[in-house]
Short mmCIF file of C-alpha atoms and ligand atoms in Angstrom, two decimals:
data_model
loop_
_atom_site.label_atom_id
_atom_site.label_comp_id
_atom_site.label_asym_id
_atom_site.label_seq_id
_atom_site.Cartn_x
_atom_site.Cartn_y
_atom_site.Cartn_z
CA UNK F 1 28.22 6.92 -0.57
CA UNK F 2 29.31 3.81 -2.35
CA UNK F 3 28.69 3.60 -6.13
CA UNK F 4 24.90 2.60 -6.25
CA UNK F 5 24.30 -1.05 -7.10
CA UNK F 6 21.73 -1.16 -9.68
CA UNK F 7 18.85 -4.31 -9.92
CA UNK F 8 20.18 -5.34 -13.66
CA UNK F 9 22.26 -2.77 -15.40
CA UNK F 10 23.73 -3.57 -18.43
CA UNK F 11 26.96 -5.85 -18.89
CA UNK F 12 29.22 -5.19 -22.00
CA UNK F 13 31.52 -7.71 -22.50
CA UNK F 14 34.63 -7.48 -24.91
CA UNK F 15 33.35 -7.63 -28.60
CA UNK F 16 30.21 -5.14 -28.66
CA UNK F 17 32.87 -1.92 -29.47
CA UNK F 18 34.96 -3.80 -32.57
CA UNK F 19 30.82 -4.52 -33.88
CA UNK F 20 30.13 -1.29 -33.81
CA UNK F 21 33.62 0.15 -34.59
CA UNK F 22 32.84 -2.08 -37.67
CA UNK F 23 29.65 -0.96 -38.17
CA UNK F 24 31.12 3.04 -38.72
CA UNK F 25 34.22 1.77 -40.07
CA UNK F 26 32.03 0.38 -43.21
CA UNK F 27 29.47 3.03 -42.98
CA UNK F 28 26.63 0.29 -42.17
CA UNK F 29 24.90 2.75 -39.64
CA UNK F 30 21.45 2.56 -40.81
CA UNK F 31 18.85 -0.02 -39.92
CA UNK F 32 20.35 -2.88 -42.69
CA UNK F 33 24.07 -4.26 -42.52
CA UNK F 34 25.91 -6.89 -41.72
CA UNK F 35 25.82 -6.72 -37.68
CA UNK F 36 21.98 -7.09 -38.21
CA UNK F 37 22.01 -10.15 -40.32
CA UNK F 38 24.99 -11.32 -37.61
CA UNK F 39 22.85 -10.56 -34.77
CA UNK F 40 19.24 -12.32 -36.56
CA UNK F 41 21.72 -15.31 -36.87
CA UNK F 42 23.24 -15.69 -33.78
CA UNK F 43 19.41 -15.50 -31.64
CA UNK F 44 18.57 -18.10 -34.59
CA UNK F 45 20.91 -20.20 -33.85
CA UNK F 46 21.05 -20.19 -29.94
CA UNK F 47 17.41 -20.52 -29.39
CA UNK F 48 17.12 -22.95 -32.43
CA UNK F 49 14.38 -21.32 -33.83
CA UNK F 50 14.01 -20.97 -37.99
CA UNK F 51 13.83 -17.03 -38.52
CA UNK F 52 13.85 -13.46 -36.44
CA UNK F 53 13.82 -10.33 -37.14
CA UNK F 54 15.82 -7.49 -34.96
CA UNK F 55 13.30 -4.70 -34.07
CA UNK F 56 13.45 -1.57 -31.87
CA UNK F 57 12.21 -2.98 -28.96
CA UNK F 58 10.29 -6.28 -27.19
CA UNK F 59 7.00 -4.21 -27.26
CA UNK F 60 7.45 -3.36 -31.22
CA UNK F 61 7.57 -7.04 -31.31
CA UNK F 62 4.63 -8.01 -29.81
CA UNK F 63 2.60 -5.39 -31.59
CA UNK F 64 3.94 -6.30 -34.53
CA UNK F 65 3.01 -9.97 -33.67
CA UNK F 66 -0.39 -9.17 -33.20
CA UNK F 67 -1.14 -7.73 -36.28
CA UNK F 68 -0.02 -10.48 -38.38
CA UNK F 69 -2.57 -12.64 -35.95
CA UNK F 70 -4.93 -9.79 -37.48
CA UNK F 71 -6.17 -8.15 -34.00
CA UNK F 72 -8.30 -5.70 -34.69
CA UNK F 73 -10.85 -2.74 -32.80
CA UNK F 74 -13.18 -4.81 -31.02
CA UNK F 75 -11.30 -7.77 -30.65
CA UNK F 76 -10.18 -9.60 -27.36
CA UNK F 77 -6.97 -10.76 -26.16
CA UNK F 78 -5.60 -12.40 -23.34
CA UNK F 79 -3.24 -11.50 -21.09
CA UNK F 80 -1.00 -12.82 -18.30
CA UNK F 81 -2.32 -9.68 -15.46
CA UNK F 82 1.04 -10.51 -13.62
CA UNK F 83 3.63 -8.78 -16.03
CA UNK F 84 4.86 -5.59 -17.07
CA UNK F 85 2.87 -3.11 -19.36
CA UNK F 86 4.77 -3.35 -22.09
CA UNK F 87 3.04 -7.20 -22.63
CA UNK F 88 -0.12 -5.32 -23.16
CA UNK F 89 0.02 -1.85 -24.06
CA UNK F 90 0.07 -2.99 -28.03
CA UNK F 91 -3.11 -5.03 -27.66
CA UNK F 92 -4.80 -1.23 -26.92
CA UNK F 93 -2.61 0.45 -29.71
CA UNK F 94 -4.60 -1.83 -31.80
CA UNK F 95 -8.16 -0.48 -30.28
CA UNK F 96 -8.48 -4.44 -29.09
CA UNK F 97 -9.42 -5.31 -25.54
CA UNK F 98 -6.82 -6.93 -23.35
CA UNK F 99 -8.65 -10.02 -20.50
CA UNK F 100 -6.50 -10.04 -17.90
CA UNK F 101 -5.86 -13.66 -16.22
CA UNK F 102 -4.25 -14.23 -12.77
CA UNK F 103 -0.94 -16.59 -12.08
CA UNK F 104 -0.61 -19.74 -10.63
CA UNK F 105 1.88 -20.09 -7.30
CA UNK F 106 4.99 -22.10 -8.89
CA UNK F 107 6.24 -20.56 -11.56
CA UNK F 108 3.84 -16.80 -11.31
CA UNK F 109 2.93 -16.87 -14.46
CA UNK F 110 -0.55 -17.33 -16.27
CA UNK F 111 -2.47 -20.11 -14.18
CA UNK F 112 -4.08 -22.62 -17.07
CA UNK F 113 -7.14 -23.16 -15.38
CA UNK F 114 -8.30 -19.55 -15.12
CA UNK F 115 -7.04 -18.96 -18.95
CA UNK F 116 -9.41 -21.92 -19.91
CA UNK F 117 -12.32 -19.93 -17.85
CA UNK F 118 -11.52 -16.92 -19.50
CA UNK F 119 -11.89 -18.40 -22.99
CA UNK F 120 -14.76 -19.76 -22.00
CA UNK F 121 -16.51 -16.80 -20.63
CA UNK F 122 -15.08 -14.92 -23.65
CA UNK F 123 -16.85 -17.50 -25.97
CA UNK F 124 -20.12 -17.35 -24.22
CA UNK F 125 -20.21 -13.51 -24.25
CA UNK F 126 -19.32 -14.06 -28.51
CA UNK F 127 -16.05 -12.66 -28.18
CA UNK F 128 -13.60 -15.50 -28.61
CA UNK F 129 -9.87 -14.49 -27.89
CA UNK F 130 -7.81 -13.47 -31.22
CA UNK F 131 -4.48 -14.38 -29.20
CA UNK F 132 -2.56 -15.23 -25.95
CA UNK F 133 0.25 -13.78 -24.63
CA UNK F 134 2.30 -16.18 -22.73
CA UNK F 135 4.65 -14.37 -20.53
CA UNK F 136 7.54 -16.00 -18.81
CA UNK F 137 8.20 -13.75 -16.13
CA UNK F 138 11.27 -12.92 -14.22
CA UNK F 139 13.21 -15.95 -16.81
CA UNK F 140 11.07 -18.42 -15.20
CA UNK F 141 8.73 -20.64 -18.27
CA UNK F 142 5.18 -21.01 -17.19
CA UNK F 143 2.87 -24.06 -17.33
CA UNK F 144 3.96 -24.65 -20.80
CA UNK F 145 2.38 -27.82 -21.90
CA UNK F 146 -0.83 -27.41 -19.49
CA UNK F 147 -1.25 -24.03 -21.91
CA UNK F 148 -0.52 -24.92 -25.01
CA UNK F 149 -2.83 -27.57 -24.49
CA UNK F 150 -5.34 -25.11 -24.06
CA UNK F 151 -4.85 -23.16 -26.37
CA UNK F 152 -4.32 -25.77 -29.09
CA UNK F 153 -8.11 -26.75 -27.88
CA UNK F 154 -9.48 -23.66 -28.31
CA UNK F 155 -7.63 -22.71 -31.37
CA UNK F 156 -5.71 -19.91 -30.15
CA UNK F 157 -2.57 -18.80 -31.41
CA UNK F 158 0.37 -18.29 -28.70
CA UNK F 159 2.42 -15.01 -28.51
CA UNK F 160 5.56 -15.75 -26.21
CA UNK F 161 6.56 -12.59 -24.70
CA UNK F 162 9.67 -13.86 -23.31
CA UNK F 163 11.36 -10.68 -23.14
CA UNK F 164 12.36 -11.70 -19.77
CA UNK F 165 13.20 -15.00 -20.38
CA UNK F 166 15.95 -15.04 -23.31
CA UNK F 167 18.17 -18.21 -22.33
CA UNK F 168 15.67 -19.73 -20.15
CA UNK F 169 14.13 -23.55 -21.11
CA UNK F 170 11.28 -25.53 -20.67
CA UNK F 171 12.22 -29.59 -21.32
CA UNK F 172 15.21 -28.60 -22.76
CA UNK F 173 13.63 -26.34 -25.38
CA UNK F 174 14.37 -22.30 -25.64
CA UNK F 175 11.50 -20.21 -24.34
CA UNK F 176 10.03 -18.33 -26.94
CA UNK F 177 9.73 -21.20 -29.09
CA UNK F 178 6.76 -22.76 -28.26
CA UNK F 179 4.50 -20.15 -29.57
CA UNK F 180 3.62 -19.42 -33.47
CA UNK F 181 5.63 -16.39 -32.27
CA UNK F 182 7.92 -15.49 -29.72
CA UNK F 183 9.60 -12.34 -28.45
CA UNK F 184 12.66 -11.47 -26.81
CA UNK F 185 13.63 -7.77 -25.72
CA UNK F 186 17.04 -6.05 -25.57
CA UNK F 187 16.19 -2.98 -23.48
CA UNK F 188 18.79 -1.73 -20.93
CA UNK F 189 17.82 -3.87 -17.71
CA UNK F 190 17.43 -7.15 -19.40
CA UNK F 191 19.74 -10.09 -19.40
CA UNK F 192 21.91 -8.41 -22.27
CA UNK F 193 21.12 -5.57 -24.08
CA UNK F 194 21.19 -3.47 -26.88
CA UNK F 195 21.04 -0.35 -25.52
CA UNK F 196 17.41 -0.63 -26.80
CA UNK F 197 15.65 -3.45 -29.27
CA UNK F 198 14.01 -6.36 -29.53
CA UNK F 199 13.23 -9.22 -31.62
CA UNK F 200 10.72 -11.43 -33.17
CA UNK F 201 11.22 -14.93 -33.71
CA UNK F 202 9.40 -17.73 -35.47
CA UNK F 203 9.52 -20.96 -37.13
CA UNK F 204 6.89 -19.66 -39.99
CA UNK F 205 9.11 -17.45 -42.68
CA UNK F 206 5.83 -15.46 -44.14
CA UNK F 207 5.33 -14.04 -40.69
CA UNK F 208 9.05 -13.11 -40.33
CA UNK F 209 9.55 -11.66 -43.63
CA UNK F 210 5.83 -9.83 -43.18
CA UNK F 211 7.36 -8.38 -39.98
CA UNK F 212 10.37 -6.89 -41.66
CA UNK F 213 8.21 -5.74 -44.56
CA UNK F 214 5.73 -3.99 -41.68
CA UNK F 215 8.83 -2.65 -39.72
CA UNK F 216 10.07 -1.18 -42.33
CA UNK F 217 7.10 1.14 -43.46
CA UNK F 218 5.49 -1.81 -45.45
CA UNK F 219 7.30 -0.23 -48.20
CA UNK F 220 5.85 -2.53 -52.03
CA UNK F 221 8.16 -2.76 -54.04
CA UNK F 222 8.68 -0.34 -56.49
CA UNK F 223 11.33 1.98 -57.23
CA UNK F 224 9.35 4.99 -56.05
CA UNK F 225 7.73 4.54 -52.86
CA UNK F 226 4.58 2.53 -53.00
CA UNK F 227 2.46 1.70 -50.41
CA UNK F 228 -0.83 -0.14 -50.32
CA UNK F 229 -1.07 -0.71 -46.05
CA UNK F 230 0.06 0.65 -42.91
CA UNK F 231 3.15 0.37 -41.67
CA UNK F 232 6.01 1.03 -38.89
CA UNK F 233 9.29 2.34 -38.22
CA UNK F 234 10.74 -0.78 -35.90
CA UNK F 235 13.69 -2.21 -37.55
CA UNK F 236 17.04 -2.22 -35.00
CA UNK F 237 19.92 0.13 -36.27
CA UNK F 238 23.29 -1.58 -37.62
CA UNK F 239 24.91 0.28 -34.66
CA UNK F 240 23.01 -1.28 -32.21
CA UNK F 241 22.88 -4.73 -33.72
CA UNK F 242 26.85 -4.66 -32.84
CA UNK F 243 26.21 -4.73 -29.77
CA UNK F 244 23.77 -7.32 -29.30
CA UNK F 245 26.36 -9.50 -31.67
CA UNK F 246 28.78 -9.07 -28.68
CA UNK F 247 26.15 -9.83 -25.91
CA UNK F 248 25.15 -12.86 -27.73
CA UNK F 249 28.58 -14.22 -27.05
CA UNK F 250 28.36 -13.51 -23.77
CA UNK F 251 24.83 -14.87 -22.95
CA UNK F 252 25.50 -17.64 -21.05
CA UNK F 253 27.95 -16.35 -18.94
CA UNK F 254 25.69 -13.41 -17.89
CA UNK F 255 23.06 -16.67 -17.11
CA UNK F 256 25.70 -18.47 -15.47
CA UNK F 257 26.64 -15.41 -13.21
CA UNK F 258 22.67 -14.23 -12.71
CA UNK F 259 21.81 -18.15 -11.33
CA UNK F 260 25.07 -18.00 -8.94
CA UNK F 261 23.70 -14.69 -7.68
CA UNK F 262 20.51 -16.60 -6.90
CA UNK F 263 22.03 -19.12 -5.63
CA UNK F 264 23.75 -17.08 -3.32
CA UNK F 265 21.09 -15.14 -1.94
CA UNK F 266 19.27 -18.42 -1.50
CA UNK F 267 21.61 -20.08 0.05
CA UNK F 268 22.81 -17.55 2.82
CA UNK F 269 18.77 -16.51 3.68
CA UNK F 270 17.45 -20.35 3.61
CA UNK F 271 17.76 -19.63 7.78
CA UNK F 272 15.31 -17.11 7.38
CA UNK F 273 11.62 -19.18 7.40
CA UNK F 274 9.87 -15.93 6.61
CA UNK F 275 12.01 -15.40 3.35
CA UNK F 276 10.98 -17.68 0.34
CA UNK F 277 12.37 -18.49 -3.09
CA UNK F 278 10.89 -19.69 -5.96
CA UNK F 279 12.31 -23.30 -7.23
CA UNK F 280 12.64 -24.59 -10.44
CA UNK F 281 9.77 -27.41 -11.24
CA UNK F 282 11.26 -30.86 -12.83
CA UNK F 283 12.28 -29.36 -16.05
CA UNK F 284 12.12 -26.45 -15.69
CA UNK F 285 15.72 -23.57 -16.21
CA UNK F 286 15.22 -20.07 -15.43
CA UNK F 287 17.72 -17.39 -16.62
CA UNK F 288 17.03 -16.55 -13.29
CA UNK F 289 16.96 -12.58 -14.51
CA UNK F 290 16.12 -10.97 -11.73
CA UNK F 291 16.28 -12.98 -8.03
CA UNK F 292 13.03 -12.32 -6.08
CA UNK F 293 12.29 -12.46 -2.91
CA UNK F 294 8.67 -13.46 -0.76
CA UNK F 295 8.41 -12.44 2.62
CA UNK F 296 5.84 -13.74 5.29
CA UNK F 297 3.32 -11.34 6.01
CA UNK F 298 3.37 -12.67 9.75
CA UNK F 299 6.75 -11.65 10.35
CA UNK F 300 5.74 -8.26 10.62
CA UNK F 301 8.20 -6.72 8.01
CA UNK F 302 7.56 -5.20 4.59
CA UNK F 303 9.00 -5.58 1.36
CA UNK F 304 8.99 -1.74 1.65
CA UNK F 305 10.81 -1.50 5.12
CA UNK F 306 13.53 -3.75 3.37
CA UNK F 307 13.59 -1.46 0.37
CA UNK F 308 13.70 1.69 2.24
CA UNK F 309 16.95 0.14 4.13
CA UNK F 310 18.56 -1.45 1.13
CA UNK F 311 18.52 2.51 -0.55
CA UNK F 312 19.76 3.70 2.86
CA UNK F 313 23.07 2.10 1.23
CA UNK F 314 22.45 2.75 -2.19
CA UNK F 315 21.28 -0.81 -2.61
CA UNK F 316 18.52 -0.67 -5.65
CA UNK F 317 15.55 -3.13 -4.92
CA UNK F 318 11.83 -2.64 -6.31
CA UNK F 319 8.57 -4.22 -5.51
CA UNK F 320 7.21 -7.21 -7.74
CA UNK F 321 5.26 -6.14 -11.18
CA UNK F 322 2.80 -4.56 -10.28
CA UNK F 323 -0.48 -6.83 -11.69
CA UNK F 324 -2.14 -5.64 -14.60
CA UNK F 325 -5.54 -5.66 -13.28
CA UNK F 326 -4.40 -3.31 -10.37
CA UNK F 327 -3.15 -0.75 -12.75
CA UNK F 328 -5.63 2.86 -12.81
CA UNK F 329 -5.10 2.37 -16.64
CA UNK F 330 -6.61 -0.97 -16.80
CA UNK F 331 -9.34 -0.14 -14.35
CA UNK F 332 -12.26 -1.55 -16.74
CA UNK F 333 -10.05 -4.59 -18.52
CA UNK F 334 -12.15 -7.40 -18.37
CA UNK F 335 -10.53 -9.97 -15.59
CA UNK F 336 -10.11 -13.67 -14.07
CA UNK F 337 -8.82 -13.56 -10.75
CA UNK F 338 -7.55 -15.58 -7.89
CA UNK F 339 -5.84 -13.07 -6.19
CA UNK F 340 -2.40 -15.06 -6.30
CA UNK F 341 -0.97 -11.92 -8.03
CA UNK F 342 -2.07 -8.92 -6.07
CA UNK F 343 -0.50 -11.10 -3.09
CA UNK F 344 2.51 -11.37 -5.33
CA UNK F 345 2.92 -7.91 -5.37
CA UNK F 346 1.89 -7.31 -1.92
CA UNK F 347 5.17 -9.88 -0.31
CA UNK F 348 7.24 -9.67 -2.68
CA UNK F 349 10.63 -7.90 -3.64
CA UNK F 350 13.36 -7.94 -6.44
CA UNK F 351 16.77 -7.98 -5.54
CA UNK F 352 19.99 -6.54 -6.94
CA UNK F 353 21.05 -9.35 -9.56
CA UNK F 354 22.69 -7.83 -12.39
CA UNK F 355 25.57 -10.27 -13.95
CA UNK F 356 28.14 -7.45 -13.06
CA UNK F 357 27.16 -6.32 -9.32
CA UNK F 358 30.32 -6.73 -7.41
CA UNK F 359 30.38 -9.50 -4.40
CA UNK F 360 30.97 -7.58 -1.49
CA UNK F 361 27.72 -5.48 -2.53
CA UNK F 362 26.00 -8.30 -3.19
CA UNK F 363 27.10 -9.61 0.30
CA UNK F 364 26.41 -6.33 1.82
CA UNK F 365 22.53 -6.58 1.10
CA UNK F 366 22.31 -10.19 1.93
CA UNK F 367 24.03 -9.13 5.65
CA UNK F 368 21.53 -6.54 5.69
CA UNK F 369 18.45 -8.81 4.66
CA UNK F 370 19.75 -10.80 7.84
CA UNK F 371 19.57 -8.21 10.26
CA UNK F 372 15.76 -7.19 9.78
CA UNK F 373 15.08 -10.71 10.60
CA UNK F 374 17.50 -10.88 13.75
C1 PLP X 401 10.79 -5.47 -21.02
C2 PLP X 401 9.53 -6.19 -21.24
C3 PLP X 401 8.74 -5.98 -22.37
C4 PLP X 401 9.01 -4.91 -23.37
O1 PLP X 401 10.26 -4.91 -23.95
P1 PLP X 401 10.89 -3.51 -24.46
O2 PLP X 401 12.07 -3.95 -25.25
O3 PLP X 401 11.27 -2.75 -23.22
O4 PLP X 401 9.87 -2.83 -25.27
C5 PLP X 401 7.61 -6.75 -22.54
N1 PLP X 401 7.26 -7.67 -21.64
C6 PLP X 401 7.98 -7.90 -20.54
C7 PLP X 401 7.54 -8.98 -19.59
C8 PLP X 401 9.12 -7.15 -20.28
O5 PLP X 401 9.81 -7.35 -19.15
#
């Protein structure tokens, strides 16, 4: 059996080891030091944002994110439905309600329209959303301006989850930017990694230096240990900031080398009518982290028989997110649907695209996409 080729598996590149050799070398293994300050700079800097703060993980982020926006028990907050849990599971840490909103068909991500019924409906019923959480899914920016719009209307602060979409732009601007806060995540299948972590970034210094202070056990201070509020255990270890200081250099390579994998599968399946792709709108660039796949009901062949053959080979492929609303857990989340999602889900299928797959792999699972449809 040939090595198994993975859907995004992480891509070290030639710096992360001296980081963290550094990072032991100095004794800086706890969750301050230099690679951490390094590693706040260098996301800073490429996404030209004012201030972030390195935390455990994307969904740390967003929790954290939310309760500076002061969600609270009873509270409402919407949702993109068309994501992956970790967008949503801190609304419910927080005893708020996620509202669940279906995607529009070009980009997949929240459709504008249906958030503006939402809020609406969520205003007449006296609940008026505390937050939105934009998602950019799969690298690829939503209806930016159409939502901000909205949401500038209604007076609803933004939460970018583009955890997804680190490197991605919309008009020339990073994603994760547009938002009062945005959030990128370094967990093991994303476009670069830190083994684990994630990071909050704004241009508002309160909220950054409030989500340090909260990440950090919202320690007053004192020297004893004071405390007059709740807090968490989220900051990113030294060690693990090394690493993302390497990947940072690396970033746009592993974009470069994820949108030539698209490219590729795009190019050698265009034959295929039953096999769509989804383009980039008029200023619109997509990281293009993970390349995905629709297939034509009417053809006759599922996303499924395709993934059963693809693991035949030890070829890793996996069904679209699975939409929020669909999910047992979610069962009774308020929701405004269209059903563009569930259909989503229903055609469509991720394909191997990690920065490091080797070519005749890659080619191997494009020859055998071809053959279903011979
Ligand atoms: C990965 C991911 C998250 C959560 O990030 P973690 O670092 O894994 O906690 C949130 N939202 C989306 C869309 C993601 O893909």
């Amino acid at each position: 059996m040939p090595n198994r080729l993975y859907l995004s598996s992480p891509h070290l590149g030639e710096n992360e080891q001296k980081y963290v050799q550094e990072a032991f070398d100095t004794n800086w293994v706890s969750p301050v030091g230099p690679n951490i300050d390094a590693f706040e700079k260098s996301i800073a800097v490429y996404a030209d944002t004012g201030f972030v703060a390195a935390l455990s993980s994307g969904t740390a982020a967003i929790h954290l994110a939310l309760i500076m926006l002061g969600v609270e028990r009873g509270d409402t907050v919407l949702c993109s439905s068309f994501t992956f849990a970790g967008s949503c599971n801190p609304i419910v840490y927080l005893g708020a309600e996620p509202v669940f909103v279906d995607s529009e068909t070009a980009t997949w991500n929240i459709d504008p329209e249906l958030m503006e019924e939402a809020v609406k409906m969520l205003i007449a019923e006296g609940k008026r959303p505390k937050a939105l959480i934009l998602v950019h899914l799969y690298g690829m920016p939503a209806m930016i301006n159409e939502v901000m719009e909205i949401a500038a209307r209604y007076e609803i602060p933004v939460i970018e989850d583009a955890a997804e979409a680190l490197g991605s732009r919309y008009q020339e601007r990073a994603l994760g930017t547009f938002g009062v806060m945005g959030v990128y995540s370094f967990n093991g299948n994303k476009i670069i990694t830190t083994s684990g972590g994630g990071a909050l970034v704004s241009d508002n210094e309160s909220l950054i230096n409030r989500a340090r202070f909260l990440a950090t056990q919202a320690r007053d201070p004192a020297p004893h240990y004071e405390h007059t509020q709740i807090g968490y255990n989220y900051r990113l270890s030294n060690i693990s900031a090394g690493i993302g200081r390497g990947q940072m250099e690396v970033l746009d390579e592993r974009i470069a080398a994820r949108r030539a994998i698209f490219r590729q599968y795009q190019e050698e399946l265009q034959d295929i009518e039953d096999i769509t792709f989804t383009e980039e709108p008029e200023g619109y660039f997509s990281n293009r982290w993970l390349t995905t796949i629709l297939i034509n009901p009417k053809s006759g062949i599922t996303p499924e028989k395709i993934r059963i053959m693809l693991e035949e080979e030890n070829i890793e492929s996996r069904p679209l997110w699975k939409p929020m609303h669909l999910q047992p857990v979610f069962k009774d989340a308020k929701k405004v649907v269209n059903g563009v999602s569930e259909s989503l889900f229903n055609t469509g299928l991720c394909l191997p695209s990690g920065s490091n797959s080797p070519q005749d792999r890659i080619n191997q699972t494009i020859e055998m996409i071809k053959s279903v449809f011979k």
